[in-house]
PDB file of C-alpha atoms in Angstrom:
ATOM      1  CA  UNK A  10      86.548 122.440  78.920  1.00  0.00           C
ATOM      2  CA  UNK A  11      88.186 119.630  80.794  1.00  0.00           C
ATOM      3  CA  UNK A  12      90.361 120.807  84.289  1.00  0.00           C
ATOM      4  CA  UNK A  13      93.827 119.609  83.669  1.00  0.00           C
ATOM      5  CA  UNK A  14      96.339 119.381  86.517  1.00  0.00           C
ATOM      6  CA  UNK A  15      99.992 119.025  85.654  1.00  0.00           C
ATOM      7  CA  UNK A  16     101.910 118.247  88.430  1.00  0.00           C
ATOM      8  CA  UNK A  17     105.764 118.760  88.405  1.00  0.00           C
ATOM      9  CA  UNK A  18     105.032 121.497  85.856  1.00  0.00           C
ATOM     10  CA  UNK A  19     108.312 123.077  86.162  1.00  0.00           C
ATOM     11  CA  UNK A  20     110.504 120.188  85.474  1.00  0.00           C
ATOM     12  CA  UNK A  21     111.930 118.810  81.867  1.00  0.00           C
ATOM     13  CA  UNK A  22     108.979 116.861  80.396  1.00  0.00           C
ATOM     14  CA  UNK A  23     106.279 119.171  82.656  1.00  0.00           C
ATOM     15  CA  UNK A  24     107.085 122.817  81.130  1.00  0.00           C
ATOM     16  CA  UNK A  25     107.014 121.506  77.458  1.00  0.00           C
ATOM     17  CA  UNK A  26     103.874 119.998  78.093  1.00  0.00           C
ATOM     18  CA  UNK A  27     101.707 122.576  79.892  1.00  0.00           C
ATOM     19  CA  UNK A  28     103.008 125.041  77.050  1.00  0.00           C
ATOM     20  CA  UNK A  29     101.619 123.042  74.535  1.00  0.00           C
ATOM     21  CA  UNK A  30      98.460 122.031  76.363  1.00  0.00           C
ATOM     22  CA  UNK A  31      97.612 125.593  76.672  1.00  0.00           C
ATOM     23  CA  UNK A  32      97.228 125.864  73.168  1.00  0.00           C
ATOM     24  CA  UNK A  33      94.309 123.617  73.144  1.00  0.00           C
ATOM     25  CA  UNK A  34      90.813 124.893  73.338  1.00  0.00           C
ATOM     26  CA  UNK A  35      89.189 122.108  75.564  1.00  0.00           C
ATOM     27  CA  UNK A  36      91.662 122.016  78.168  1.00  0.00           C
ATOM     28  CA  UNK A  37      91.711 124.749  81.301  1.00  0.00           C
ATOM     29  CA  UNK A  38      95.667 123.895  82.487  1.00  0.00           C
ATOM     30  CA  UNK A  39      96.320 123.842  85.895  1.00  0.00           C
ATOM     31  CA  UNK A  40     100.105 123.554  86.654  1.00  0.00           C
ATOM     32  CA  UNK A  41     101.394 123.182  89.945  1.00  0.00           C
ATOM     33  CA  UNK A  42     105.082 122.929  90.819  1.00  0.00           C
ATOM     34  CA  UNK A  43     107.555 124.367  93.425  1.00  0.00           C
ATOM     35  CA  UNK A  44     108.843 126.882  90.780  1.00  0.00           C
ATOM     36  CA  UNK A  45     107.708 127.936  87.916  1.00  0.00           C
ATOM     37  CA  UNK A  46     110.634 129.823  85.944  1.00  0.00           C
ATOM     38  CA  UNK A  47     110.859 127.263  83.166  1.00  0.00           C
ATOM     39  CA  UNK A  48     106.509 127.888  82.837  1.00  0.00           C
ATOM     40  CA  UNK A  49     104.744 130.235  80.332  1.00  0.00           C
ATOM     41  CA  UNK A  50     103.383 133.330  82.185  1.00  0.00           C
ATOM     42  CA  UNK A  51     100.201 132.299  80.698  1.00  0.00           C
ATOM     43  CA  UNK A  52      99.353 129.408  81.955  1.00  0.00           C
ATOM     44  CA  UNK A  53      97.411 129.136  85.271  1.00  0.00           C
ATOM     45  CA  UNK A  54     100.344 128.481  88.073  1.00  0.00           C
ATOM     46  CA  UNK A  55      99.229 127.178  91.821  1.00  0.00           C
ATOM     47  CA  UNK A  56     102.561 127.319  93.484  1.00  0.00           C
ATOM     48  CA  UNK A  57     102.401 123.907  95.865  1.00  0.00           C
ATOM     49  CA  UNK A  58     104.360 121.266  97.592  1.00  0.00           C
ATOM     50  CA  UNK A  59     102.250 118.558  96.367  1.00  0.00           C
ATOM     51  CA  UNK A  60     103.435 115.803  98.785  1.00  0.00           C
ATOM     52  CA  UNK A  61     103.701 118.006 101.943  1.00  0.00           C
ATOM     53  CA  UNK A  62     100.505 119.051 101.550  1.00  0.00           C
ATOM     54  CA  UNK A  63      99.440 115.265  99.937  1.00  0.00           C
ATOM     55  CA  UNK A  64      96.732 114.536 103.631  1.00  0.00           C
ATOM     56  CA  UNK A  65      95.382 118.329 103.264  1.00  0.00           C
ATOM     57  CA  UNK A  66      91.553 118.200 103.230  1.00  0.00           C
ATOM     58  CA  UNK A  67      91.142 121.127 100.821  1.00  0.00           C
ATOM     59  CA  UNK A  68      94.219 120.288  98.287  1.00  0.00           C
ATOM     60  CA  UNK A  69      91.954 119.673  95.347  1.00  0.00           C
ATOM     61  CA  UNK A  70      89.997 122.961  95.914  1.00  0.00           C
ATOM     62  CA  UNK A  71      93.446 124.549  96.084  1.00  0.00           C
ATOM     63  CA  UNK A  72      94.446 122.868  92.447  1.00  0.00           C
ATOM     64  CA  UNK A  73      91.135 123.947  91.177  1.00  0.00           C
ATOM     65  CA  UNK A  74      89.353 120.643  91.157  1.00  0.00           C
ATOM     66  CA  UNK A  75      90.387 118.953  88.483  1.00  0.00           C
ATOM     67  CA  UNK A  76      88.916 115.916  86.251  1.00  0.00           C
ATOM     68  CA  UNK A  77      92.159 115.261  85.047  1.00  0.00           C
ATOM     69  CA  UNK A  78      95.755 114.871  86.978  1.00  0.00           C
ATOM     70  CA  UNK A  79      99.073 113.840  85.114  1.00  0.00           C
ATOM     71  CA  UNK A  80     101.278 113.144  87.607  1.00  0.00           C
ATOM     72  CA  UNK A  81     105.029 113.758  86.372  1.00  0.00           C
ATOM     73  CA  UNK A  82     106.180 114.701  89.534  1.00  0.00           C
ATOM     74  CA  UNK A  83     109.042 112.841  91.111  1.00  0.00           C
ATOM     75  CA  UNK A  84     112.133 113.300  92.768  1.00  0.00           C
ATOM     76  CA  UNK A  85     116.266 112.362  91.859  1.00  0.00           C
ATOM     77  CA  UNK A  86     114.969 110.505  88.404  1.00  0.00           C
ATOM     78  CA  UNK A  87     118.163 110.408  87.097  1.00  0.00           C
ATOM     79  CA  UNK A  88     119.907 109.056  90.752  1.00  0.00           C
ATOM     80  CA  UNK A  89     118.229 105.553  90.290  1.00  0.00           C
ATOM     81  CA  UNK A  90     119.517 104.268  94.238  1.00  0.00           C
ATOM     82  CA  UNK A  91     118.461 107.009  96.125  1.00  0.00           C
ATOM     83  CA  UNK A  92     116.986 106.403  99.570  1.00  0.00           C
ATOM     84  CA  UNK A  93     114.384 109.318  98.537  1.00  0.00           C
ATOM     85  CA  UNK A  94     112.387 106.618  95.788  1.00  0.00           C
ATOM     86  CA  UNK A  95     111.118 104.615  98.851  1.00  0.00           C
ATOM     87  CA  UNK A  96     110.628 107.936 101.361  1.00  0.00           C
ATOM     88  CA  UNK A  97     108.280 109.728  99.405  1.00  0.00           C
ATOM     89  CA  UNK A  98     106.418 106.664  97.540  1.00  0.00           C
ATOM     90  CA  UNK A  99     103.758 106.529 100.425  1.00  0.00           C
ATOM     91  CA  UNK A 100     103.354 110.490 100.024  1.00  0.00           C
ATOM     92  CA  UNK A 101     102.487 109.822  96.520  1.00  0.00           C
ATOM     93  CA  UNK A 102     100.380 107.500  96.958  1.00  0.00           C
ATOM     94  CA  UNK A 103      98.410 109.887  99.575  1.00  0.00           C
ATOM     95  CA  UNK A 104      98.349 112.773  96.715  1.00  0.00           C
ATOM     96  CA  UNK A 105      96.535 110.806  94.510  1.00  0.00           C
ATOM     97  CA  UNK A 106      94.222 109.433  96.857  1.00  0.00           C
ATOM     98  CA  UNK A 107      93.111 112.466  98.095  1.00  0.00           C
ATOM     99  CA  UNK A 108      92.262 113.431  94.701  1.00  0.00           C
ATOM    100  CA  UNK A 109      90.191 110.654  93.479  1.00  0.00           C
ATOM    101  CA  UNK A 110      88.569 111.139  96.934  1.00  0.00           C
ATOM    102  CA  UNK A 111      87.334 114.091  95.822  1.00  0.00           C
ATOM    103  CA  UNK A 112      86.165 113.869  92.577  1.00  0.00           C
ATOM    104  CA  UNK A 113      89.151 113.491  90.405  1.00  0.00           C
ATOM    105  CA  UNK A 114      88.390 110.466  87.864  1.00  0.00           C
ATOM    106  CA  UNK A 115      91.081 110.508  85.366  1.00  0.00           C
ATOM    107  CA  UNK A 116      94.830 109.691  86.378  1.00  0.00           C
ATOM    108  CA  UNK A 117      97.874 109.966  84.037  1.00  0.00           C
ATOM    109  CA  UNK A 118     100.961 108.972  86.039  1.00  0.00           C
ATOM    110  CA  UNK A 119     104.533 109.133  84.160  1.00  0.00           C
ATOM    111  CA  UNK A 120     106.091 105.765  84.583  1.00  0.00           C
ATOM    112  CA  UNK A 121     109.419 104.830  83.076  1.00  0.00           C
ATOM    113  CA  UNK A 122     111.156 101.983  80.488  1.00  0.00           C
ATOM    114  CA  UNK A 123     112.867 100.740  83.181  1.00  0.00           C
ATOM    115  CA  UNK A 124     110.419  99.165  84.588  1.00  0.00           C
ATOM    116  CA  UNK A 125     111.134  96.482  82.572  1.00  0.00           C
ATOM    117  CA  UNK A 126     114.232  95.739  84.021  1.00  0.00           C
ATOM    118  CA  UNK A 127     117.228  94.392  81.612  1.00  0.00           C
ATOM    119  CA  UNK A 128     114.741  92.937  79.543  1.00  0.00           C
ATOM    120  CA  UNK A 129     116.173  93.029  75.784  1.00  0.00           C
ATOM    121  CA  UNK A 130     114.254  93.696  72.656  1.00  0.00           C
ATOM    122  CA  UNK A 131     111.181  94.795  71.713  1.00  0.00           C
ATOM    123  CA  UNK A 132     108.765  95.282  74.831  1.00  0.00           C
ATOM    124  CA  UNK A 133     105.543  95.606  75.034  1.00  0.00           C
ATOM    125  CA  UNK A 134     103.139  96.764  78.081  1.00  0.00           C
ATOM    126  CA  UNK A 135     102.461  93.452  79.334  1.00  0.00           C
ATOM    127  CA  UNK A 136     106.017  92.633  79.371  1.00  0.00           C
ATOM    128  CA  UNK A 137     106.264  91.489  83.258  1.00  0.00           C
ATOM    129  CA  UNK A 138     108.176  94.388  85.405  1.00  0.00           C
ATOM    130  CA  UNK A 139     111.812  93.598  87.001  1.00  0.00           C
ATOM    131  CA  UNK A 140     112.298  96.351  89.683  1.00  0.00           C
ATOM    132  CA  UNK A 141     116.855  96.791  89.913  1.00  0.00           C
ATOM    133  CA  UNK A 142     116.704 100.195  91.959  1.00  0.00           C
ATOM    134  CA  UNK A 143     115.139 101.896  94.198  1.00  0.00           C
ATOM    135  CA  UNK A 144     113.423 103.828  91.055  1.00  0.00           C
ATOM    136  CA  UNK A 145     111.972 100.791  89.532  1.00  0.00           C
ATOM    137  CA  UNK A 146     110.799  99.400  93.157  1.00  0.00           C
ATOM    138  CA  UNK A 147     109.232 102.738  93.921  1.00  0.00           C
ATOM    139  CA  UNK A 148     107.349 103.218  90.358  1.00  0.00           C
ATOM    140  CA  UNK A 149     106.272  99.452  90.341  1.00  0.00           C
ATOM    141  CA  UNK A 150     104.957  99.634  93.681  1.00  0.00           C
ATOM    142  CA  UNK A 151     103.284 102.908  93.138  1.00  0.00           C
ATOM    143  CA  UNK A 152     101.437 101.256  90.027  1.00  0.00           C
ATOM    144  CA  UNK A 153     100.715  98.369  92.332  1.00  0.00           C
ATOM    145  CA  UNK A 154      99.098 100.746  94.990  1.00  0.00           C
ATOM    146  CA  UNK A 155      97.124 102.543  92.252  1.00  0.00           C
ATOM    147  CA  UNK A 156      95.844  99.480  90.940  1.00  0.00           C
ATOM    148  CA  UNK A 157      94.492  98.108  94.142  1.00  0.00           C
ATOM    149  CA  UNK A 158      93.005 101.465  95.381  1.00  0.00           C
ATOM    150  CA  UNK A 159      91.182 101.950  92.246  1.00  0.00           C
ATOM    151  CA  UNK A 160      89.319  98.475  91.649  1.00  0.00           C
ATOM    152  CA  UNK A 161      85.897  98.866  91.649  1.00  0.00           C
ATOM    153  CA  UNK A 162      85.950 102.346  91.056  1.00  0.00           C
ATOM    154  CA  UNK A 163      85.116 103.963  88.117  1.00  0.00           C
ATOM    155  CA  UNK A 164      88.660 105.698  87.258  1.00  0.00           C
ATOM    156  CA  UNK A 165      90.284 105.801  83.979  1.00  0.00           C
ATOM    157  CA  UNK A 166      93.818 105.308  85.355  1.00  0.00           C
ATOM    158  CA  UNK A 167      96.981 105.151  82.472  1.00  0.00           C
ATOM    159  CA  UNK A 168     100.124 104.324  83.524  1.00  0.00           C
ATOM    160  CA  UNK A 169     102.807 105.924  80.792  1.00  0.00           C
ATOM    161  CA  UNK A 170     106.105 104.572  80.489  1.00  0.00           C
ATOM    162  CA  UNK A 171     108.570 107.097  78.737  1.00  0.00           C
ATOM    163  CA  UNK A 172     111.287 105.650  76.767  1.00  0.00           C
ATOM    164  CA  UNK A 173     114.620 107.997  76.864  1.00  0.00           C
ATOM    165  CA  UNK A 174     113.517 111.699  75.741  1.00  0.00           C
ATOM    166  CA  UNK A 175     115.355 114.030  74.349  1.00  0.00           C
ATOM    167  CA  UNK A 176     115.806 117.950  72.488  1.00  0.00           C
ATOM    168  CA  UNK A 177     115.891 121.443  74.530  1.00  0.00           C
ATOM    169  CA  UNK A 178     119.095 119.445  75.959  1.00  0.00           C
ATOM    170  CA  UNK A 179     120.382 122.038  78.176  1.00  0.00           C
ATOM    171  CA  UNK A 180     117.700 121.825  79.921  1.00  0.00           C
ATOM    172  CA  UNK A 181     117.014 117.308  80.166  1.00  0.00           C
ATOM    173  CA  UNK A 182     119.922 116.605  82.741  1.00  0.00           C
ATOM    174  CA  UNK A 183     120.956 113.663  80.250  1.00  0.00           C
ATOM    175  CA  UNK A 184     124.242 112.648  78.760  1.00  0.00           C
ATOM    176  CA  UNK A 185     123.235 115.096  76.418  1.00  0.00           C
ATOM    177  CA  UNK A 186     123.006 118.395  79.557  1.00  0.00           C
ATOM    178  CA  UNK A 187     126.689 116.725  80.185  1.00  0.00           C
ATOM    179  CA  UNK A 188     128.252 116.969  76.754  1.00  0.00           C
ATOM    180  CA  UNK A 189     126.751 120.825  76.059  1.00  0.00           C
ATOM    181  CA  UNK A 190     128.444 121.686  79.833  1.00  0.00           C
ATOM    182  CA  UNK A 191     131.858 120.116  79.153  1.00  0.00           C
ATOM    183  CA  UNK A 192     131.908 121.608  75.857  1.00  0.00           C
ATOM    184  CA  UNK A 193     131.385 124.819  77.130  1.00  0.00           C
ATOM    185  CA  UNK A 194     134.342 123.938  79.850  1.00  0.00           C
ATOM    186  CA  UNK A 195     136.968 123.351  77.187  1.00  0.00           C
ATOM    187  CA  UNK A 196     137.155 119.642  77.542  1.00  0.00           C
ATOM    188  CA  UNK A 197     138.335 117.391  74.771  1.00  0.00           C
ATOM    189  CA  UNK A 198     137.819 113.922  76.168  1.00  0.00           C
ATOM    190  CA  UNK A 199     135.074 112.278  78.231  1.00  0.00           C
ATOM    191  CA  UNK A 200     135.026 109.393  79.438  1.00  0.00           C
ATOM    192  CA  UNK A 201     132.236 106.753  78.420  1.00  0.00           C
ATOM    193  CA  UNK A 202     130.889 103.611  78.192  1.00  0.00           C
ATOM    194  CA  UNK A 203     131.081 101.133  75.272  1.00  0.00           C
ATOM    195  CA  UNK A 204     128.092 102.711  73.716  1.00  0.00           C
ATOM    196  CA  UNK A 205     126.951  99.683  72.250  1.00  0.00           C
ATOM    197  CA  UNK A 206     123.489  99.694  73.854  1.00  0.00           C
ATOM    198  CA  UNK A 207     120.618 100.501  72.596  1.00  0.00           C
ATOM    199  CA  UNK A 208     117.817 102.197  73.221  1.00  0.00           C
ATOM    200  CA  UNK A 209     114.592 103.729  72.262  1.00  0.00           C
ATOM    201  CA  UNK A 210     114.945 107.840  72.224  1.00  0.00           C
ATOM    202  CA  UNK A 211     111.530 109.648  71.489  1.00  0.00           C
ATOM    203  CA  UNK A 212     111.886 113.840  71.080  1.00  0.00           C
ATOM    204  CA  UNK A 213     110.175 115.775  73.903  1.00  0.00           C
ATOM    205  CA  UNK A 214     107.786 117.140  71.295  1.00  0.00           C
ATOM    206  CA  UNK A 215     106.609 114.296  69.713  1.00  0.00           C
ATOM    207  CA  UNK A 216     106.488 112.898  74.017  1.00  0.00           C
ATOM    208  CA  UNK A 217     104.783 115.618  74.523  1.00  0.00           C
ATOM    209  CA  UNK A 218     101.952 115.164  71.846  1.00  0.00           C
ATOM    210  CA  UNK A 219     101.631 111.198  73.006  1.00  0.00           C
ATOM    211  CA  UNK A 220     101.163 112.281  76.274  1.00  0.00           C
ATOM    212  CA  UNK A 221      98.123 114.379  75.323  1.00  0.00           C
ATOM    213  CA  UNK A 222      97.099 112.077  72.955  1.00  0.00           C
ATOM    214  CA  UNK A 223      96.582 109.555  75.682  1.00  0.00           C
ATOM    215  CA  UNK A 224      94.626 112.110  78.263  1.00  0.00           C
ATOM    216  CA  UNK A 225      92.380 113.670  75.262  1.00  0.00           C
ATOM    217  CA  UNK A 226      90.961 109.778  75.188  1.00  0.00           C
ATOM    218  CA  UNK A 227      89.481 107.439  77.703  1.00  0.00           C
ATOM    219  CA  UNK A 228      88.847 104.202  75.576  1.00  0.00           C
ATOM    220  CA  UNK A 229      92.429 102.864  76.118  1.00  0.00           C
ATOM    221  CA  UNK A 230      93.759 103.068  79.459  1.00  0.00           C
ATOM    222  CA  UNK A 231      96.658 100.492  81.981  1.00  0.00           C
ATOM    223  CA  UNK A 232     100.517 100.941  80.442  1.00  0.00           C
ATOM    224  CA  UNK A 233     101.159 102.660  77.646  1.00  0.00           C
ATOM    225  CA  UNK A 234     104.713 102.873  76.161  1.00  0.00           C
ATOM    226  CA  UNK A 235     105.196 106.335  75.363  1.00  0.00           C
ATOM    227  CA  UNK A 236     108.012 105.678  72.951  1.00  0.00           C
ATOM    228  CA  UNK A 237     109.442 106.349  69.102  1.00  0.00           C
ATOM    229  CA  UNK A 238     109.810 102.154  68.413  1.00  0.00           C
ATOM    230  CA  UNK A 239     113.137 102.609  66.924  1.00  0.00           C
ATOM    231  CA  UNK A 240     116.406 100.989  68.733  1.00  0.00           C
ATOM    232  CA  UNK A 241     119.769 103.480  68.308  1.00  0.00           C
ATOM    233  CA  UNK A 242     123.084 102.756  69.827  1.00  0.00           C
ATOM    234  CA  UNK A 243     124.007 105.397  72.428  1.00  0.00           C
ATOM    235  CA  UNK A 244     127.557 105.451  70.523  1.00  0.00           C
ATOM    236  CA  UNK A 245     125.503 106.859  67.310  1.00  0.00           C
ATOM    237  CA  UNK A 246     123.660 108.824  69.250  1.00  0.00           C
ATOM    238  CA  UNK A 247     125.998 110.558  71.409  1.00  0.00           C
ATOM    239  CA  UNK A 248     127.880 110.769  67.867  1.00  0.00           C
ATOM    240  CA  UNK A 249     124.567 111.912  65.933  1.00  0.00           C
ATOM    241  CA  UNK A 250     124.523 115.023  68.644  1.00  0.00           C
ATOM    242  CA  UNK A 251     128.474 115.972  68.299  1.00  0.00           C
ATOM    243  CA  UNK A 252     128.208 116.687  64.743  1.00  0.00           C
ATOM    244  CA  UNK A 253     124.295 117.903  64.200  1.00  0.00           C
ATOM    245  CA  UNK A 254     126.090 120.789  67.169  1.00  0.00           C
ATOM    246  CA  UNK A 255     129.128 121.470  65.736  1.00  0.00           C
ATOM    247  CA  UNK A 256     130.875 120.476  68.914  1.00  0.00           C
ATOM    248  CA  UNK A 257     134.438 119.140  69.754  1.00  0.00           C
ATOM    249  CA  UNK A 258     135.035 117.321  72.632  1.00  0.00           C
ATOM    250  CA  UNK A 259     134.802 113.843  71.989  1.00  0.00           C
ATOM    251  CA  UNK A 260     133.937 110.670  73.872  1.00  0.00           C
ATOM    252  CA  UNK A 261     136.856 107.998  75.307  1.00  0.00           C
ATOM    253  CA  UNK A 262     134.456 104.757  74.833  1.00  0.00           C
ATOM    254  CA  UNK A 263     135.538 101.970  77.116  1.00  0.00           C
ATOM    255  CA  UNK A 264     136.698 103.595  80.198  1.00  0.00           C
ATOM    256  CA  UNK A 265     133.333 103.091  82.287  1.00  0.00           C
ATOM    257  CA  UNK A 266     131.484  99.469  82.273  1.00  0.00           C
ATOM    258  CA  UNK A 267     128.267  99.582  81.478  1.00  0.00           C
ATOM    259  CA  UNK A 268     125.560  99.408  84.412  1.00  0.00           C
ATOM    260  CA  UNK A 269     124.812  95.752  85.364  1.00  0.00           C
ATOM    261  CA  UNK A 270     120.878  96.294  84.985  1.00  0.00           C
ATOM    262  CA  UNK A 271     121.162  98.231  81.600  1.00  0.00           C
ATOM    263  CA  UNK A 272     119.531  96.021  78.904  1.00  0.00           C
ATOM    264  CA  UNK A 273     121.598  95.742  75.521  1.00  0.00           C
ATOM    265  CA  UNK A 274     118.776  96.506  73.097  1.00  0.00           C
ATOM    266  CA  UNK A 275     115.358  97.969  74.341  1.00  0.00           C
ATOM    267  CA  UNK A 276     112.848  99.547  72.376  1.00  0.00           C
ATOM    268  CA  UNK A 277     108.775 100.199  72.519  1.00  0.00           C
ATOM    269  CA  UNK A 278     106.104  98.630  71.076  1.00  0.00           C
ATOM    270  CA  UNK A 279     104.250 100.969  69.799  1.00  0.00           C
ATOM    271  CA  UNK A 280     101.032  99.029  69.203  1.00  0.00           C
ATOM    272  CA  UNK A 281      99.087 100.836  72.205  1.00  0.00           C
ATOM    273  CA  UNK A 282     100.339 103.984  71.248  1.00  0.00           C
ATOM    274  CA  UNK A 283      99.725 104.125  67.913  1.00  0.00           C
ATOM    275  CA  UNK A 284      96.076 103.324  68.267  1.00  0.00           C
ATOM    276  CA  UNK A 285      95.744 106.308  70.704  1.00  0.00           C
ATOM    277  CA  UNK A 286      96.653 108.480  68.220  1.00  0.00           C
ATOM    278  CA  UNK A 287      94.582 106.969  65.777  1.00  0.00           C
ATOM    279  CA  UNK A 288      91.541 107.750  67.913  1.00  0.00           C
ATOM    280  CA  UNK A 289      92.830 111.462  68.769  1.00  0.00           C
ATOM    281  CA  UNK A 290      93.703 112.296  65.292  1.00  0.00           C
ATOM    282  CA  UNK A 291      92.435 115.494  63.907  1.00  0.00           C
ATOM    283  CA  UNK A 292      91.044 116.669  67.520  1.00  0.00           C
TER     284      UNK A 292
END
């Protein structure tokens, strides 16, 4: 059995995926988090401030020494300008280190789509990297860091870059967390964008799997778009999700511009991917 560590365990894409890891037989989980409330009882829970205690000399004895860290932890994802991208970047960095410094030699770390700036169309992983927020600047330069720390070292490092995930939507903090809360309020209207942009949304299940899919293998590693490779306008989405609910309110399109470093039309290539689950199928 392979040591797993799941950092930010507790969070959206982190509790659906050490509840499905647990159900494999060659994995012993480790999750570690702040909290674990949104966590199955059953999996193994080390209850840790992972970038306070990022220098400690005995951190990966305290995670169980694992062979394999995916690192979804990260801070104000959905606040793309905040000052706390660039604060806690170096204390990242520092985790990480200290865990391929002792003995850790596999490294998953949950990068994003926009990475790729306001690049439009179909993108694949070499696509060059625009950072237009703090976000972008901090996950580029954390790739960056990773990459230069672990040359000459023999590390299987894959960097994955979710596309827009949704399902379990109360729980995402998306436009989708938004709509569920208003309608709950009483709200008829809210205010929206266009909607004409598109993107690429991938389920948190089928995320999930890829994400596995990619650890469970060490032949293919660098960027991977973790992705569904279809483009859908947020208008038909948003719309999609009012009816599949049964919901009311509606959305006023038009009354907010559009961000000035959203793309028009961005979806994944799923070239990389698809070969990962090629190799994983039917383990």
């Amino acid at each position: 059995m392979k040591r797993i560590l799941v950092t930010g365990a507790n969070g959206y894409i982190g509790s659906h995926l050490v509840n499905k890891l647990n159900n494999y037989n060659y994995f012993k989980v480790i999750a570690t988090d702040i909290h674990n409330d949104n966590i199955n009882r059953k999996v193994n829970f080390i209850p840790c401030n992972i970038l306070e205690k990022c220098r400690d000399h005995d951190l990966f004895d305290k995670l169980g020494c694992p062979e394999i860290c995916i690192h979804l932890a990260w801070q104000d994802g959905f606040n793309h300008n905040e000052q706390s991208h660039i604060d806690f970047l170096p204390l990242h960095y520092h985790f990480i280190k200290n865990l391929v410094d002792c003995g850790c030699s596999h490294i998953a770390v949950a990068g994003s789509f926009r990475e790729y700036g306001n690049a439009n169309g179909k993108i694949s992983e070499d696509y060059p990297t625009i950072p237009t927020s703090n976000y972008t600047w901090a996950k580029i330069s954390f790739k960056s860091l990773l990459d230069l720390y672990f040359k000459n070292k023999d590390i299987c490092f894959q960097w994955m870059r979710f596309f827009t995930p949704f399902g379990d939507d109360y729980q995402n903090n998306s436009i989708l967390s938004k709509i569920l809360k208003w309608e709950k309020e009483g709200k008829k209207l809210f205010a929206f964008t266009d909607g004409n942009e598109k993107y690429d949304y991938i389920h948190i299940q089928e995320l999930v799997d890829q994400i596995i899919a990619i650890v469970s293998q060490t032949n293919i590693a660098g960027p991977i778009n973790c992705c569904s490779g279809v483009p859908i306008s947020l208008k038909d989405f948003v719309n999609n999700f009012i009816e599949k609910n049964g919901l009311k309110i509606k959305p006023d399109y038009g009354k907010f511009a559009r961000r000035d470093y959203d793309p028009n039309i961005i979806y994944g290539d799923k070239t990389k991917i698809l070969k990962i689950l090629n190799i994983t199928k039917g383990s």
